[in-house]
Amino acid sequence: MTRVVCRQLAPRVTELAANQRQIVRTIAESTAAGADILILPELATSGYVFESRAELESCAVRATDPLLTDWATAIAGTGVVIAGFAELGEDGLYYNSAAVLDSTGILAVYRKAHLWDREKLFFTAGSQPPPVVETGFGRIGVLICYDLEFPEYTRVLALAGADLIAVPTNWPLAARPDTERPPEVLIAQATARVNRVFIACCDRAGTERGQRWTEGSSIVDENGWLIASAGADQVVQADVDLGRARNKTLAPHSNVFTDRRPELYAPILRTP
Amino acid sequence: MTRVVCRQLAPRVTELAANQRQIVRTIAESTAAGADILILPELATSGYVFESRAELESCAVRATDPLLTDWATAIAGTGVVIAGFAELGEDGLYYNSAAVLDSTGILAVYRKAHLWDREKLFFTAGSQPPPVVETGFGRIGVLICYDLEFPEYTRVLALAGADLIAVPTNWPLAARPDTERPPEVLIAQATARVNRVFIACCDRAGTERGQRWTEGSSIVDENGWLIASAGADQVVQADVDLGRARNKTLAPHSNVFTDRRPELYAPILRTP
């Protein structure tokens, strides 16, 4: 069994040093306590609600920054960490990124491809497909927040072989009927089920410049069932058999991948 | 407002004449009582659990059969009906189909493209994209049951302009945790939300040759919220403003269609 842990931190906007201390402490604690795969929120280094480009510039870092090396160093044992950060690219542009690391260093960096709302004022959207990282625990795919709401994109990641999709998020609190879960959780559940993959979303906590967050971190199994979700303590974890995601069979004659009819899907590629 | 009604009938396997009487009576009653869009189950003419090809052959009909003309004749006023039937094609093959009708006759026939499990032993999968039918109430897209579990396919239908996706279904009852809705309902909710379309699924009732059904007929709004679901009386209805599905805006800088990144979705078209 693999222990998947989401730590629903509350970064403070622009306070890079304080956020870095929180991240390093959380990585050290969680992996020492047995987290095999640890997921932290989107933009855990920087916070989210920027008021100016200068604020983002003041706390964005290159992927080669020693700050990320310190994350790797903090990892106990064989743990794998996925965490979001504000990235200054080698091209001088700013990206909403996530790094995948183990104790040896960075395994992959992903740049969010679907930017939400005002993020477009500050960040450049990524142009590369999401990574699928082979680890000792299985194949980990990475998306960031709003990416998850594009089912053609999550399908691509599942087809690329992800067993678990790790999703650092910052979910702004949205109104919903009392009878409903957060909409992002519904989407994660459906996405998990139709692809038979595990999905772990690590949301953030706290209120930032008046923005409330859903605090909805969730782990969903390959059937789409919600097996862990955020309570008061901001830690969400589940022990899962990620190998179950390799079985795409639904019934003797049905399989979520081979039942697809790609010849009917061509309009997906049309530009709006 | 448009009144959408699902009538969760219990067809009897192979009993074409009895099923036809039930369908005609239901169409007449529901449209006279104010249903603007009436949806009936998948394979409402034939039942589902065939034991042999001969059984299917005994109760499949051509789309030009007077039986379907009688459906149109039964429609009161401006009602639109979507209902599933076992179709004998002009090519001699058998299809799991749905017809869209108003009082003037058949507006479209759709053949299920994603066949579930043992359906493959009896039916040929359709090879045409799902229709989007312009009606006085809005644009109605049609899928059948398992089609809904392919998010690239539902996206295509949403991109083609559907305001409401009407889904005749036969949902075999699946085990689920007490805390969860039927998985098909979760999928309908997420699909509605990520595309900002309404979805109405008409399941069937009863037990057929030992097969229990979910009896999970559901109407979901463009936010993904479940606004009506089957109770004891097998009638599910909601009054909806389908025009809301024309607005794909989520936030000042976000839109579910224009935020797509088609250049990243090409692997969707690969054959398994």
XYZ file of C-alpha atoms in Angstrom:
544
model
C 0.000 0.000 0.000
C 1.131 3.527 -0.728
C 0.380 6.336 1.696
C -0.804 9.445 -0.144
C -0.904 12.605 1.971
C -2.175 16.101 1.163
C -1.136 18.881 3.543
C -3.524 21.771 3.133
C -1.145 24.617 4.045
C -1.946 28.335 4.252
C 0.817 30.192 2.408
C 1.081 33.945 2.972
C 1.063 36.057 -0.133
C 4.543 37.271 -1.188
C 6.201 35.976 1.995
C 8.646 33.670 0.284
C 10.919 33.026 3.262
C 8.098 32.200 5.674
C 6.395 30.014 3.088
C 9.655 28.219 2.402
C 10.107 27.434 6.102
C 6.587 26.042 6.246
C 7.149 23.886 3.163
C 10.474 22.463 4.314
C 9.100 21.715 7.780
C 6.021 20.020 6.297
C 8.051 17.917 3.887
C 10.409 16.774 6.648
C 7.598 15.978 9.089
C 5.298 14.226 6.637
C 7.865 12.065 4.919
C 9.452 11.109 8.253
C 5.982 10.148 9.472
C 5.444 7.800 6.546
C 4.044 9.794 3.640
C 5.085 8.002 0.461
C 3.574 10.604 -1.832
C 3.107 14.074 -0.350
C 1.181 16.756 -2.165
C 1.252 20.444 -1.224
C -0.899 23.267 -2.623
C -0.557 25.285 -5.787
C 1.700 28.342 -5.394
C 2.790 27.157 -1.946
C 5.829 29.421 -2.095
C 4.121 32.647 -3.048
C 0.450 32.713 -2.159
C -2.132 33.500 -4.804
C -3.885 36.867 -4.690
C -1.287 39.145 -6.257
C -2.105 42.816 -6.530
C 0.644 43.596 -8.995
C 3.142 41.978 -11.257
C 5.871 43.331 -8.999
C 4.532 41.237 -6.141
C 4.780 38.083 -8.202
C 8.252 39.048 -9.407
C 9.371 39.515 -5.810
C 8.659 35.915 -4.902
C 9.053 33.859 -8.086
C 12.060 31.544 -8.279
C 13.846 29.569 -10.946
C 13.386 25.791 -10.906
C 17.135 25.576 -10.311
C 16.912 27.715 -7.173
C 18.499 26.274 -4.003
C 15.070 26.686 -2.432
C 13.854 23.635 -4.367
C 17.051 21.766 -3.579
C 16.181 22.291 0.068
C 12.854 20.563 -0.524
C 14.645 17.490 -1.845
C 17.045 17.549 1.070
C 14.157 17.646 3.520
C 12.586 14.466 2.131
C 12.984 11.445 4.414
C 13.561 8.053 2.804
C 11.875 7.195 -0.476
C 9.158 9.853 -0.307
C 8.005 11.721 -3.397
C 6.786 15.318 -3.122
C 4.620 17.347 -5.504
C 4.306 21.058 -4.698
C 3.315 24.222 -6.472
C 5.544 27.281 -6.847
C 5.705 30.567 -8.732
C 8.378 29.988 -11.357
C 10.601 32.461 -13.165
C 11.399 30.682 -16.421
C 14.754 30.752 -18.191
C 12.814 32.751 -20.820
C 12.077 35.515 -18.313
C 8.387 34.644 -18.179
C 6.413 33.684 -15.077
C 4.698 30.325 -14.735
C 2.321 28.743 -12.253
C 4.316 25.534 -11.819
C 4.606 22.349 -9.822
C 7.730 20.336 -9.102
C 7.990 16.598 -8.505
C 10.921 15.673 -6.284
C 12.461 12.825 -4.380
C 15.500 12.949 -2.110
C 17.812 12.970 -5.141
C 16.333 16.187 -6.510
C 13.801 17.384 -9.069
C 12.204 14.689 -11.238
C 9.928 16.961 -13.270
C 8.569 20.501 -13.454
C 5.128 21.151 -14.930
C 3.726 24.535 -15.955
C -0.037 24.979 -15.635
C -1.581 24.989 -19.106
C -5.081 26.253 -18.228
C -4.809 29.505 -16.304
C -7.767 30.533 -14.198
C -9.225 34.029 -14.530
C -6.833 36.706 -13.194
C -3.858 34.351 -13.312
C -3.754 35.375 -16.974
C -2.739 38.865 -15.889
C 0.371 37.546 -14.158
C 1.405 34.184 -15.590
C 2.158 32.647 -18.969
C 0.390 29.372 -19.677
C 2.546 26.283 -20.081
C 2.872 24.785 -23.531
C 4.036 21.271 -22.692
C 1.894 18.246 -21.827
C 1.750 17.196 -18.194
C 4.456 14.817 -16.982
C 3.986 11.216 -15.943
C 6.804 10.413 -13.511
C 7.854 6.813 -12.868
C 8.429 6.362 -9.159
C 8.845 3.427 -6.806
C 5.173 3.833 -5.915
C 3.763 3.963 -9.426
C 3.360 6.493 -12.203
C 2.437 9.953 -10.997
C 0.814 12.439 -13.346
C 0.678 16.112 -12.382
C -1.880 18.818 -13.102
C -2.587 22.117 -11.389
C -6.044 23.221 -10.239
C -8.165 24.403 -13.213
C -6.356 21.945 -15.529
C -8.521 19.275 -13.914
C -11.666 20.834 -15.394
C -10.673 19.927 -18.951
C -11.659 16.296 -19.363
C -9.849 15.953 -22.672
C -6.656 16.938 -20.834
C -7.120 14.522 -17.945
C -7.866 11.807 -20.507
C -4.555 12.522 -22.216
C -2.783 12.138 -18.884
C -4.561 8.872 -18.117
C -3.747 7.520 -21.582
C -0.107 8.434 -20.938
C -0.181 5.928 -18.085
C -0.718 7.890 -14.858
C -1.828 5.712 -11.931
C -2.294 8.726 -9.667
C -2.977 12.283 -10.761
C -1.537 14.677 -8.168
C -3.203 18.086 -8.254
C -1.842 21.019 -6.268
C -4.767 23.471 -6.134
C -6.055 26.740 -4.762
C -9.826 26.392 -5.000
C -11.613 29.724 -4.461
C -14.731 28.976 -2.403
C -17.762 28.780 -4.710
C -21.413 28.867 -3.687
C -23.105 25.485 -3.778
C -26.323 23.866 -2.592
C -26.091 22.275 0.873
C -26.569 18.884 -0.715
C -23.527 19.140 -2.960
C -19.809 18.626 -2.541
C -17.462 21.260 -3.925
C -17.751 21.160 -7.714
C -14.042 20.469 -8.120
C -14.490 17.331 -6.022
C -17.343 16.150 -8.247
C -15.108 16.687 -11.250
C -12.233 14.785 -9.612
C -14.557 11.891 -8.818
C -15.937 11.622 -12.338
C -12.469 11.992 -13.837
C -11.113 9.205 -11.638
C -13.959 6.886 -12.531
C -14.013 7.329 -16.292
C -10.241 6.842 -16.450
C -9.837 4.387 -13.566
C -7.054 6.449 -11.994
C -6.523 7.726 -8.464
C -6.661 11.495 -7.973
C -5.343 13.472 -5.010
C -6.068 17.203 -4.869
C -4.255 19.324 -2.289
C -6.138 22.565 -1.709
C -4.934 25.433 0.479
C -6.324 26.816 3.733
C -6.855 30.271 5.144
C -8.263 33.489 3.752
C -6.012 35.665 1.600
C -6.851 39.302 0.931
C -10.519 38.480 1.397
C -10.413 35.383 -0.813
C -11.793 32.343 0.976
C -10.678 28.894 -0.104
C -12.718 25.737 -0.319
C -10.318 23.809 1.961
C -11.526 20.821 -0.025
C -8.453 18.595 -0.354
C -9.640 15.193 -1.483
C -8.339 11.755 -2.380
C -10.438 9.758 -4.810
C -9.962 6.105 -5.717
C -10.091 4.547 -9.175
C -13.818 3.891 -8.815
C -14.389 7.599 -8.268
C -15.246 7.257 -4.588
C -14.123 9.954 -2.212
C -11.902 8.051 0.238
C -10.446 10.978 2.197
C -11.288 14.655 2.473
C -10.204 17.636 4.499
C -11.369 17.929 8.074
C -10.423 20.477 10.671
C -6.795 19.378 10.859
C -5.854 20.175 7.248
C -4.244 16.765 6.704
C -5.813 14.353 4.249
C -4.405 10.899 3.753
C -5.217 7.462 2.423
C -3.384 4.169 1.974
C -4.020 3.011 -1.564
C -3.036 0.230 -3.941
C -2.103 2.309 -6.967
C -1.654 -0.881 -9.006
C -5.437 -1.064 -9.294
C -5.235 1.836 -11.752
C -3.535 -0.470 -14.264
C -6.740 -2.437 -14.713
C -9.001 -0.544 -17.098
C -11.563 -3.337 -17.353
C -15.131 -2.503 -16.320
C -16.918 -5.691 -17.344
C -16.116 -8.817 -19.382
C -16.563 -6.939 -22.663
C -15.879 -3.362 -21.544
C -12.748 -1.354 -20.904
C -12.520 2.415 -20.403
C -9.684 2.793 -22.883
C -10.388 0.240 -25.613
C -14.094 1.158 -25.722
C -13.116 4.634 -26.887
C -14.044 5.687 -30.449
C -11.267 8.125 -31.367
C -12.540 8.492 -34.932
C -15.552 10.322 -33.485
C -13.561 12.737 -31.334
C -11.792 14.849 -33.977
C -13.704 18.092 -33.228
C -11.905 18.129 -29.850
C -8.834 19.465 -31.626
C -10.567 22.426 -33.220
C -9.433 25.787 -31.981
C -12.314 27.831 -30.577
C -38.946 28.026 -18.728
C -38.877 24.631 -20.356
C -40.315 21.592 -18.570
C -38.013 18.589 -18.926
C -39.541 15.275 -17.892
C -38.006 11.803 -17.589
C -40.435 8.896 -17.296
C -38.590 5.939 -15.826
C -40.606 3.141 -17.463
C -40.154 -0.603 -16.984
C -40.193 -2.201 -20.438
C -40.655 -5.979 -20.633
C -38.013 -7.828 -22.579
C -39.111 -8.812 -26.127
C -42.716 -7.696 -25.538
C -42.851 -5.158 -28.323
C -46.621 -4.666 -28.413
C -46.969 -4.155 -24.665
C -43.977 -1.827 -24.581
C -45.372 0.149 -27.491
C -48.684 0.643 -25.672
C -46.813 1.876 -22.606
C -44.710 4.299 -24.660
C -47.641 5.766 -26.602
C -49.689 6.178 -23.431
C -46.778 7.843 -21.639
C -46.075 10.232 -24.509
C -49.718 11.245 -24.749
C -50.116 11.720 -20.985
C -46.871 13.559 -20.377
C -47.037 15.964 -23.280
C -50.706 16.702 -22.575
C -49.732 17.425 -18.955
C -47.131 19.965 -20.026
C -43.878 18.163 -20.716
C -41.975 20.237 -23.239
C -39.115 17.753 -23.548
C -39.929 14.170 -22.602
C -37.211 11.553 -22.299
C -37.879 7.812 -22.108
C -35.374 5.035 -21.396
C -32.911 3.281 -23.646
C -34.426 0.303 -25.500
C -37.894 1.266 -24.308
C -39.453 -0.862 -27.072
C -37.555 -4.060 -26.486
C -36.154 -4.377 -22.981
C -32.484 -5.045 -22.468
C -31.405 -8.479 -21.241
C -31.556 -10.526 -24.436
C -30.700 -14.210 -24.217
C -30.255 -14.656 -27.944
C -29.922 -12.740 -31.152
C -33.276 -14.168 -32.192
C -34.918 -12.381 -29.285
C -33.513 -9.047 -30.416
C -34.503 -9.757 -34.009
C -38.072 -10.474 -32.896
C -38.529 -6.979 -31.507
C -36.255 -4.672 -33.486
C -37.930 -2.215 -35.840
C -36.861 0.052 -38.671
C -36.783 3.769 -37.973
C -39.457 4.103 -40.680
C -41.796 1.710 -38.853
C -45.344 2.985 -38.209
C -44.641 2.282 -34.550
C -42.483 5.421 -34.426
C -45.041 7.366 -36.429
C -47.493 6.515 -33.659
C -45.156 8.157 -31.146
C -45.242 11.388 -33.125
C -49.006 11.194 -33.404
C -49.313 10.764 -29.639
C -47.404 13.990 -28.915
C -49.614 16.836 -27.687
C -48.769 20.362 -28.803
C -45.159 21.396 -29.250
C -43.619 18.611 -27.149
C -40.371 16.956 -28.160
C -39.730 13.302 -27.291
C -36.474 11.382 -27.065
C -36.781 7.613 -26.636
C -34.632 4.547 -27.111
C -35.503 1.632 -29.391
C -33.916 -1.476 -30.873
C -33.352 -0.589 -34.506
C -33.063 -2.812 -37.549
C -30.946 -0.754 -39.925
C -31.445 -0.551 -43.669
C -28.109 -2.422 -43.774
C -29.612 -5.410 -41.960
C -27.615 -4.685 -38.800
C -29.046 -4.041 -35.342
C -28.465 -0.800 -33.462
C -29.172 0.483 -29.971
C -30.807 3.721 -31.098
C -32.727 6.741 -29.930
C -35.200 8.824 -31.896
C -35.989 12.510 -31.464
C -39.535 13.389 -32.496
C -42.097 16.116 -32.440
C -45.694 15.968 -33.611
C -44.577 16.274 -37.243
C -42.479 13.112 -37.087
C -38.876 12.021 -36.588
C -36.302 14.809 -36.322
C -33.224 12.594 -35.823
C -32.144 9.044 -35.109
C -28.933 8.371 -33.197
C -27.142 5.015 -32.921
C -25.205 4.387 -29.704
C -21.484 4.593 -30.437
C -20.117 3.116 -27.189
C -21.715 -0.260 -26.575
C -21.664 -1.588 -23.033
C -20.417 -5.090 -22.311
C -22.764 -7.769 -23.700
C -24.493 -5.282 -26.004
C -21.539 -6.012 -28.277
C -22.876 -9.523 -28.763
C -26.129 -8.213 -30.196
C -25.699 -4.740 -31.582
C -23.453 -2.897 -34.029
C -21.981 0.366 -32.726
C -23.033 3.547 -34.476
C -20.463 5.331 -36.596
C -21.957 8.815 -36.766
C -21.556 11.668 -34.293
C -24.472 12.419 -31.988
C -27.114 14.804 -33.316
C -27.841 18.293 -32.059
C -31.469 19.019 -32.884
C -32.765 22.588 -33.078
C -36.147 22.787 -31.377
C -38.408 25.527 -30.131
C -36.987 24.902 -26.661
C -33.308 24.990 -27.532
C -30.714 22.669 -29.008
C -31.028 19.092 -27.839
C -28.073 16.733 -28.078
C -28.627 13.003 -27.705
C -26.447 10.252 -26.253
C -27.303 6.797 -24.955
C -26.190 5.476 -21.553
C -22.498 4.423 -21.636
C -21.763 7.140 -24.246
C -21.930 9.580 -21.330
C -18.831 8.017 -19.740
C -16.546 9.262 -22.525
C -15.792 12.858 -21.672
C -14.163 13.533 -25.022
C -17.454 12.533 -26.646
C -19.634 14.686 -24.418
C -17.254 17.568 -25.062
C -17.734 17.138 -28.801
C -21.493 17.321 -28.300
C -21.217 20.434 -26.143
C -18.921 22.086 -28.680
C -21.514 21.286 -31.352
C -23.888 23.542 -29.455
C -26.123 21.321 -27.327
C -27.972 23.207 -24.568
C -29.420 20.014 -23.125
C -27.984 16.524 -23.490
C -30.825 14.004 -23.362
C -29.653 10.542 -22.338
C -31.937 7.513 -22.527
C -30.256 4.936 -20.279
C -30.514 1.505 -18.696
C -28.142 1.725 -15.735
C -27.433 -1.702 -14.227
C -27.313 -1.272 -10.450
C -23.682 -1.028 -9.297
C -22.402 -1.350 -5.736
C -21.482 1.964 -4.136
C -20.670 3.359 -0.705
C -23.690 4.648 1.230
C -22.256 8.145 0.980
C -22.166 8.192 -2.807
C -24.687 8.833 -5.558
C -24.804 6.427 -8.491
C -21.551 6.824 -10.408
C -23.403 7.688 -13.610
C -24.980 10.636 -11.790
C -21.563 11.871 -10.652
C -20.395 11.670 -14.241
C -23.463 13.550 -15.485
C -22.889 16.281 -12.902
C -19.228 16.770 -13.781
C -20.001 16.662 -17.502
C -22.684 19.310 -17.119
C -20.418 21.569 -15.118
C -17.306 21.435 -17.277
C -19.377 22.102 -20.398
C -22.067 24.324 -18.873
C -24.870 22.252 -20.414
C -27.987 20.723 -18.921
C -28.157 16.934 -18.829
C -31.250 14.777 -18.355
C -30.791 11.026 -17.988
C -33.855 8.783 -18.143
C -33.105 5.423 -16.542
C -35.475 2.454 -16.493
C -37.257 0.757 -13.603
C -37.986 -2.826 -12.621
C -35.887 -5.986 -12.554
C -35.355 -7.888 -15.788
C -34.165 -11.503 -15.769
C -32.441 -10.893 -12.457
C -30.853 -7.608 -13.568
C -31.648 -4.781 -11.188
C -31.537 -1.216 -12.436
C -30.321 1.874 -10.648
C -33.620 3.714 -11.133
C -31.440 6.786 -11.057
C -33.037 9.175 -13.553
C -31.573 12.614 -12.971
C -31.741 16.142 -14.266
C -28.623 18.247 -13.791
C -28.298 21.968 -14.414
C -25.474 23.786 -16.164
C -23.637 24.255 -12.870
C -23.590 20.509 -12.379
C -26.114 20.512 -9.555
C -28.605 17.689 -9.307
C -31.951 19.480 -9.549
C -34.270 16.469 -9.841
C -33.872 12.754 -9.304
C -36.042 9.671 -9.270
C -38.271 9.056 -6.291
C -40.850 6.376 -5.771
C -43.126 7.564 -8.563
C -40.672 7.123 -11.447
C -41.304 10.628 -12.787
C -38.487 13.158 -12.711
C -39.044 16.689 -13.867
C -37.617 20.175 -13.688
C -38.442 23.561 -15.167
C -35.252 24.973 -16.594
C -33.984 27.967 -18.528
C -31.983 26.179 -21.218
C -30.715 29.525 -22.487
C -28.314 29.585 -19.559
C -26.294 26.915 -21.367
C -25.342 29.490 -24.024
C -23.208 31.339 -21.501
C -19.871 29.542 -21.188
C -18.297 32.242 -19.030
C -17.046 31.188 -15.586
C -15.315 34.357 -14.468
C -14.259 37.666 -16.039
C -11.242 36.047 -17.704
C -12.405 32.421 -17.911
C -14.650 30.500 -20.257
C -15.015 26.718 -20.453
C -14.633 26.662 -24.228
C -12.118 29.390 -25.016
C -9.847 28.332 -22.149
C -9.307 24.999 -23.884
C -5.826 24.195 -25.258
C -6.593 21.963 -28.249
C -2.947 21.817 -29.289
C -2.291 19.766 -26.148
C -5.089 17.263 -26.723
C -3.886 15.459 -29.863
C -3.254 12.081 -28.125
C -7.043 11.840 -27.647
C -7.315 10.792 -31.284
C -4.897 7.876 -31.042
C -6.454 4.476 -31.526
C -5.856 2.212 -28.511
